[in-house]
């Protein structure tokens, strides 16, 4: 089970309902009843999701007279964003290479070719690939 803060945050964020609850709390503190209203779930079910978010440090419960408004805590989200940011250059480089390849394909097609130089041409459907040297017949 995840115990460090970042693992708890990512585990909590893995559920789409919890992400929607966080999106609502980003607009301001609110009660469990108000959070449950747009969902087809009971307030106890929403409360269970909120407990997971609280354990991850993403939500805290306030006290306002008898009300217990929930509010978003941004710090764990910032930590998750910083962790993800480390991988941004990797994904940008991969997407840039993909974009370059797609542009080459498009340019080759516009010029009437089948693809960029060195690109593999599609094989025959269902046929095994051809070998460069056909097998020799055995001598009897």
PDB file of C-alpha atoms in Angstrom:
ATOM      1  CA  UNK A   1       0.000   0.000   0.000  1.00  0.00           C
ATOM      2  CA  UNK A   2       1.278   3.476  -0.856  1.00  0.00           C
ATOM      3  CA  UNK A   3       2.554   5.375   2.159  1.00  0.00           C
ATOM      4  CA  UNK A   4       4.583   8.323   0.899  1.00  0.00           C
ATOM      5  CA  UNK A   5       2.750  11.576   0.162  1.00  0.00           C
ATOM      6  CA  UNK A   6       3.284  11.487  -3.596  1.00  0.00           C
ATOM      7  CA  UNK A   7       2.072   7.882  -3.888  1.00  0.00           C
ATOM      8  CA  UNK A   8      -0.993   8.675  -1.793  1.00  0.00           C
ATOM      9  CA  UNK A   9      -1.760  11.687  -3.992  1.00  0.00           C
ATOM     10  CA  UNK A  10      -1.472   9.703  -7.234  1.00  0.00           C
ATOM     11  CA  UNK A  11      -3.533   6.832  -5.795  1.00  0.00           C
ATOM     12  CA  UNK A  12      -6.256   9.298  -4.800  1.00  0.00           C
ATOM     13  CA  UNK A  13      -6.135  10.988  -8.212  1.00  0.00           C
ATOM     14  CA  UNK A  14      -6.512   7.635  -9.990  1.00  0.00           C
ATOM     15  CA  UNK A  15     -10.277   7.670  -9.456  1.00  0.00           C
ATOM     16  CA  UNK A  16     -12.324   9.879 -11.842  1.00  0.00           C
ATOM     17  CA  UNK A  17     -14.949  10.636  -9.184  1.00  0.00           C
ATOM     18  CA  UNK A  18     -12.277  11.961  -6.835  1.00  0.00           C
ATOM     19  CA  UNK A  19     -10.810  14.078  -9.630  1.00  0.00           C
ATOM     20  CA  UNK A  20     -14.272  15.570 -10.249  1.00  0.00           C
ATOM     21  CA  UNK A  21     -14.658  16.268  -6.526  1.00  0.00           C
ATOM     22  CA  UNK A  22     -11.298  18.060  -6.536  1.00  0.00           C
ATOM     23  CA  UNK A  23     -12.344  20.087  -9.583  1.00  0.00           C
ATOM     24  CA  UNK A  24     -15.445  21.206  -7.707  1.00  0.00           C
ATOM     25  CA  UNK A  25     -13.422  22.032  -4.573  1.00  0.00           C
ATOM     26  CA  UNK A  26     -11.045  24.118  -6.694  1.00  0.00           C
ATOM     27  CA  UNK A  27     -13.985  26.544  -7.022  1.00  0.00           C
ATOM     28  CA  UNK A  28     -14.226  26.897  -3.249  1.00  0.00           C
ATOM     29  CA  UNK A  29     -15.052  25.101  -0.009  1.00  0.00           C
ATOM     30  CA  UNK A  30     -18.367  23.289   0.136  1.00  0.00           C
ATOM     31  CA  UNK A  31     -20.343  20.706   2.096  1.00  0.00           C
ATOM     32  CA  UNK A  32     -20.602  16.988   1.398  1.00  0.00           C
ATOM     33  CA  UNK A  33     -24.265  17.427   0.425  1.00  0.00           C
ATOM     34  CA  UNK A  34     -23.363  20.073  -2.157  1.00  0.00           C
ATOM     35  CA  UNK A  35     -20.539  17.880  -3.466  1.00  0.00           C
ATOM     36  CA  UNK A  36     -22.864  14.871  -3.775  1.00  0.00           C
ATOM     37  CA  UNK A  37     -25.626  16.760  -5.616  1.00  0.00           C
ATOM     38  CA  UNK A  38     -24.259  16.490  -9.199  1.00  0.00           C
ATOM     39  CA  UNK A  39     -23.321  12.818  -8.769  1.00  0.00           C
ATOM     40  CA  UNK A  40     -25.550   9.792  -8.813  1.00  0.00           C
ATOM     41  CA  UNK A  41     -24.160   8.704  -5.433  1.00  0.00           C
ATOM     42  CA  UNK A  42     -25.143   8.883  -1.830  1.00  0.00           C
ATOM     43  CA  UNK A  43     -23.519  11.313   0.580  1.00  0.00           C
ATOM     44  CA  UNK A  44     -21.870   8.382   2.448  1.00  0.00           C
ATOM     45  CA  UNK A  45     -20.261   7.271  -0.832  1.00  0.00           C
ATOM     46  CA  UNK A  46     -18.998  10.808  -1.469  1.00  0.00           C
ATOM     47  CA  UNK A  47     -17.744  10.911   2.131  1.00  0.00           C
ATOM     48  CA  UNK A  48     -15.692   7.762   1.494  1.00  0.00           C
ATOM     49  CA  UNK A  49     -14.078   9.409  -1.525  1.00  0.00           C
ATOM     50  CA  UNK A  50     -13.387  12.509   0.553  1.00  0.00           C
ATOM     51  CA  UNK A  51     -11.687  10.381   3.231  1.00  0.00           C
ATOM     52  CA  UNK A  52      -9.305   9.006   0.602  1.00  0.00           C
ATOM     53  CA  UNK A  53      -8.594  12.563  -0.546  1.00  0.00           C
ATOM     54  CA  UNK A  54      -8.055  13.656   3.066  1.00  0.00           C
ATOM     55  CA  UNK A  55      -5.614  10.790   3.743  1.00  0.00           C
ATOM     56  CA  UNK A  56      -3.681  11.938   0.676  1.00  0.00           C
ATOM     57  CA  UNK A  57      -3.638  15.482   2.046  1.00  0.00           C
ATOM     58  CA  UNK A  58      -5.599  16.828  -0.928  1.00  0.00           C
ATOM     59  CA  UNK A  59      -8.676  17.882   1.055  1.00  0.00           C
ATOM     60  CA  UNK A  60      -9.187  19.196   4.547  1.00  0.00           C
ATOM     61  CA  UNK A  61     -12.316  19.586   6.632  1.00  0.00           C
ATOM     62  CA  UNK A  62     -13.079  22.968   8.120  1.00  0.00           C
ATOM     63  CA  UNK A  63     -15.361  23.923  10.964  1.00  0.00           C
ATOM     64  CA  UNK A  64     -17.952  26.588  10.498  1.00  0.00           C
ATOM     65  CA  UNK A  65     -20.521  26.434  13.301  1.00  0.00           C
ATOM     66  CA  UNK A  66     -22.124  23.024  12.775  1.00  0.00           C
ATOM     67  CA  UNK A  67     -21.077  22.764   9.139  1.00  0.00           C
ATOM     68  CA  UNK A  68     -17.962  20.878   8.039  1.00  0.00           C
ATOM     69  CA  UNK A  69     -17.026  22.406   4.684  1.00  0.00           C
ATOM     70  CA  UNK A  70     -14.379  20.572   2.672  1.00  0.00           C
ATOM     71  CA  UNK A  71     -11.682  22.543   0.906  1.00  0.00           C
ATOM     72  CA  UNK A  72      -8.888  21.768  -1.508  1.00  0.00           C
ATOM     73  CA  UNK A  73      -5.274  21.667  -0.323  1.00  0.00           C
ATOM     74  CA  UNK A  74      -3.030  22.618  -3.237  1.00  0.00           C
ATOM     75  CA  UNK A  75       0.409  21.555  -1.954  1.00  0.00           C
ATOM     76  CA  UNK A  76       0.132  17.816  -2.781  1.00  0.00           C
ATOM     77  CA  UNK A  77      -1.084  18.711  -6.271  1.00  0.00           C
ATOM     78  CA  UNK A  78       1.923  21.000  -6.697  1.00  0.00           C
ATOM     79  CA  UNK A  79       4.234  18.164  -5.623  1.00  0.00           C
ATOM     80  CA  UNK A  80       2.600  15.821  -8.162  1.00  0.00           C
ATOM     81  CA  UNK A  81       2.887  18.465 -10.890  1.00  0.00           C
ATOM     82  CA  UNK A  82       6.581  18.985 -10.093  1.00  0.00           C
ATOM     83  CA  UNK A  83       7.207  15.247 -10.253  1.00  0.00           C
ATOM     84  CA  UNK A  84       5.460  15.038 -13.635  1.00  0.00           C
ATOM     85  CA  UNK A  85       7.328  18.095 -14.917  1.00  0.00           C
ATOM     86  CA  UNK A  86      10.581  16.112 -14.831  1.00  0.00           C
ATOM     87  CA  UNK A  87       9.191  13.945 -17.643  1.00  0.00           C
ATOM     88  CA  UNK A  88       7.957  16.798 -19.831  1.00  0.00           C
ATOM     89  CA  UNK A  89      11.141  17.036 -21.962  1.00  0.00           C
ATOM     90  CA  UNK A  90      10.979  13.310 -22.713  1.00  0.00           C
ATOM     91  CA  UNK A  91       7.374  13.460 -23.927  1.00  0.00           C
ATOM     92  CA  UNK A  92       7.909  16.694 -25.835  1.00  0.00           C
ATOM     93  CA  UNK A  93      10.898  15.177 -27.650  1.00  0.00           C
ATOM     94  CA  UNK A  94       8.890  12.073 -28.546  1.00  0.00           C
ATOM     95  CA  UNK A  95       5.951  14.118 -29.758  1.00  0.00           C
ATOM     96  CA  UNK A  96       8.273  16.370 -31.781  1.00  0.00           C
ATOM     97  CA  UNK A  97       9.795  13.293 -33.481  1.00  0.00           C
ATOM     98  CA  UNK A  98       6.323  11.931 -34.198  1.00  0.00           C
ATOM     99  CA  UNK A  99       5.267  15.300 -35.628  1.00  0.00           C
ATOM    100  CA  UNK A 100       8.342  15.352 -37.873  1.00  0.00           C
ATOM    101  CA  UNK A 101       7.631  11.842 -39.113  1.00  0.00           C
ATOM    102  CA  UNK A 102       3.982  12.657 -39.842  1.00  0.00           C
ATOM    103  CA  UNK A 103       5.070  15.756 -41.774  1.00  0.00           C
ATOM    104  CA  UNK A 104       7.506  13.636 -43.818  1.00  0.00           C
ATOM    105  CA  UNK A 105       4.743  11.143 -44.618  1.00  0.00           C
ATOM    106  CA  UNK A 106       2.388  13.919 -45.630  1.00  0.00           C
ATOM    107  CA  UNK A 107       5.004  15.559 -47.852  1.00  0.00           C
ATOM    108  CA  UNK A 108       5.852  12.238 -49.500  1.00  0.00           C
ATOM    109  CA  UNK A 109       2.191  11.504 -50.207  1.00  0.00           C
ATOM    110  CA  UNK A 110       1.684  14.959 -51.677  1.00  0.00           C
ATOM    111  CA  UNK A 111       4.601  14.240 -54.018  1.00  0.00           C
ATOM    112  CA  UNK A 112       3.081  10.908 -55.029  1.00  0.00           C
ATOM    113  CA  UNK A 113       5.425   8.677 -53.038  1.00  0.00           C
ATOM    114  CA  UNK A 114       4.684   6.026 -50.473  1.00  0.00           C
ATOM    115  CA  UNK A 115       6.483   7.614 -47.561  1.00  0.00           C
ATOM    116  CA  UNK A 116       9.772   9.096 -46.471  1.00  0.00           C
ATOM    117  CA  UNK A 117      13.034   7.474 -47.589  1.00  0.00           C
ATOM    118  CA  UNK A 118      13.705   4.305 -45.616  1.00  0.00           C
ATOM    119  CA  UNK A 119      10.102   3.976 -44.487  1.00  0.00           C
ATOM    120  CA  UNK A 120       8.756   0.457 -44.499  1.00  0.00           C
ATOM    121  CA  UNK A 121       6.109  -0.175 -47.090  1.00  0.00           C
ATOM    122  CA  UNK A 122       3.080  -2.105 -45.983  1.00  0.00           C
ATOM    123  CA  UNK A 123       3.340  -5.824 -46.740  1.00  0.00           C
ATOM    124  CA  UNK A 124       0.785  -8.085 -48.318  1.00  0.00           C
ATOM    125  CA  UNK A 125      -2.135  -8.670 -45.992  1.00  0.00           C
ATOM    126  CA  UNK A 126      -1.734 -11.952 -44.139  1.00  0.00           C
ATOM    127  CA  UNK A 127       1.365 -12.971 -46.098  1.00  0.00           C
ATOM    128  CA  UNK A 128       4.614 -13.804 -44.324  1.00  0.00           C
ATOM    129  CA  UNK A 129       7.449 -11.375 -45.000  1.00  0.00           C
ATOM    130  CA  UNK A 130       9.623 -12.202 -47.977  1.00  0.00           C
ATOM    131  CA  UNK A 131      13.172 -13.216 -47.231  1.00  0.00           C
ATOM    132  CA  UNK A 132      15.917 -11.604 -49.311  1.00  0.00           C
ATOM    133  CA  UNK A 133      17.331 -15.031 -50.272  1.00  0.00           C
ATOM    134  CA  UNK A 134      14.778 -17.733 -51.065  1.00  0.00           C
ATOM    135  CA  UNK A 135      15.561 -21.126 -49.499  1.00  0.00           C
ATOM    136  CA  UNK A 136      17.570 -23.478 -51.689  1.00  0.00           C
ATOM    137  CA  UNK A 137      16.159 -26.794 -52.747  1.00  0.00           C
ATOM    138  CA  UNK A 138      17.822 -29.799 -51.182  1.00  0.00           C
ATOM    139  CA  UNK A 139      19.721 -32.078 -53.523  1.00  0.00           C
ATOM    140  CA  UNK A 140      18.649 -35.673 -53.577  1.00  0.00           C
TER     141      UNK A 140
END
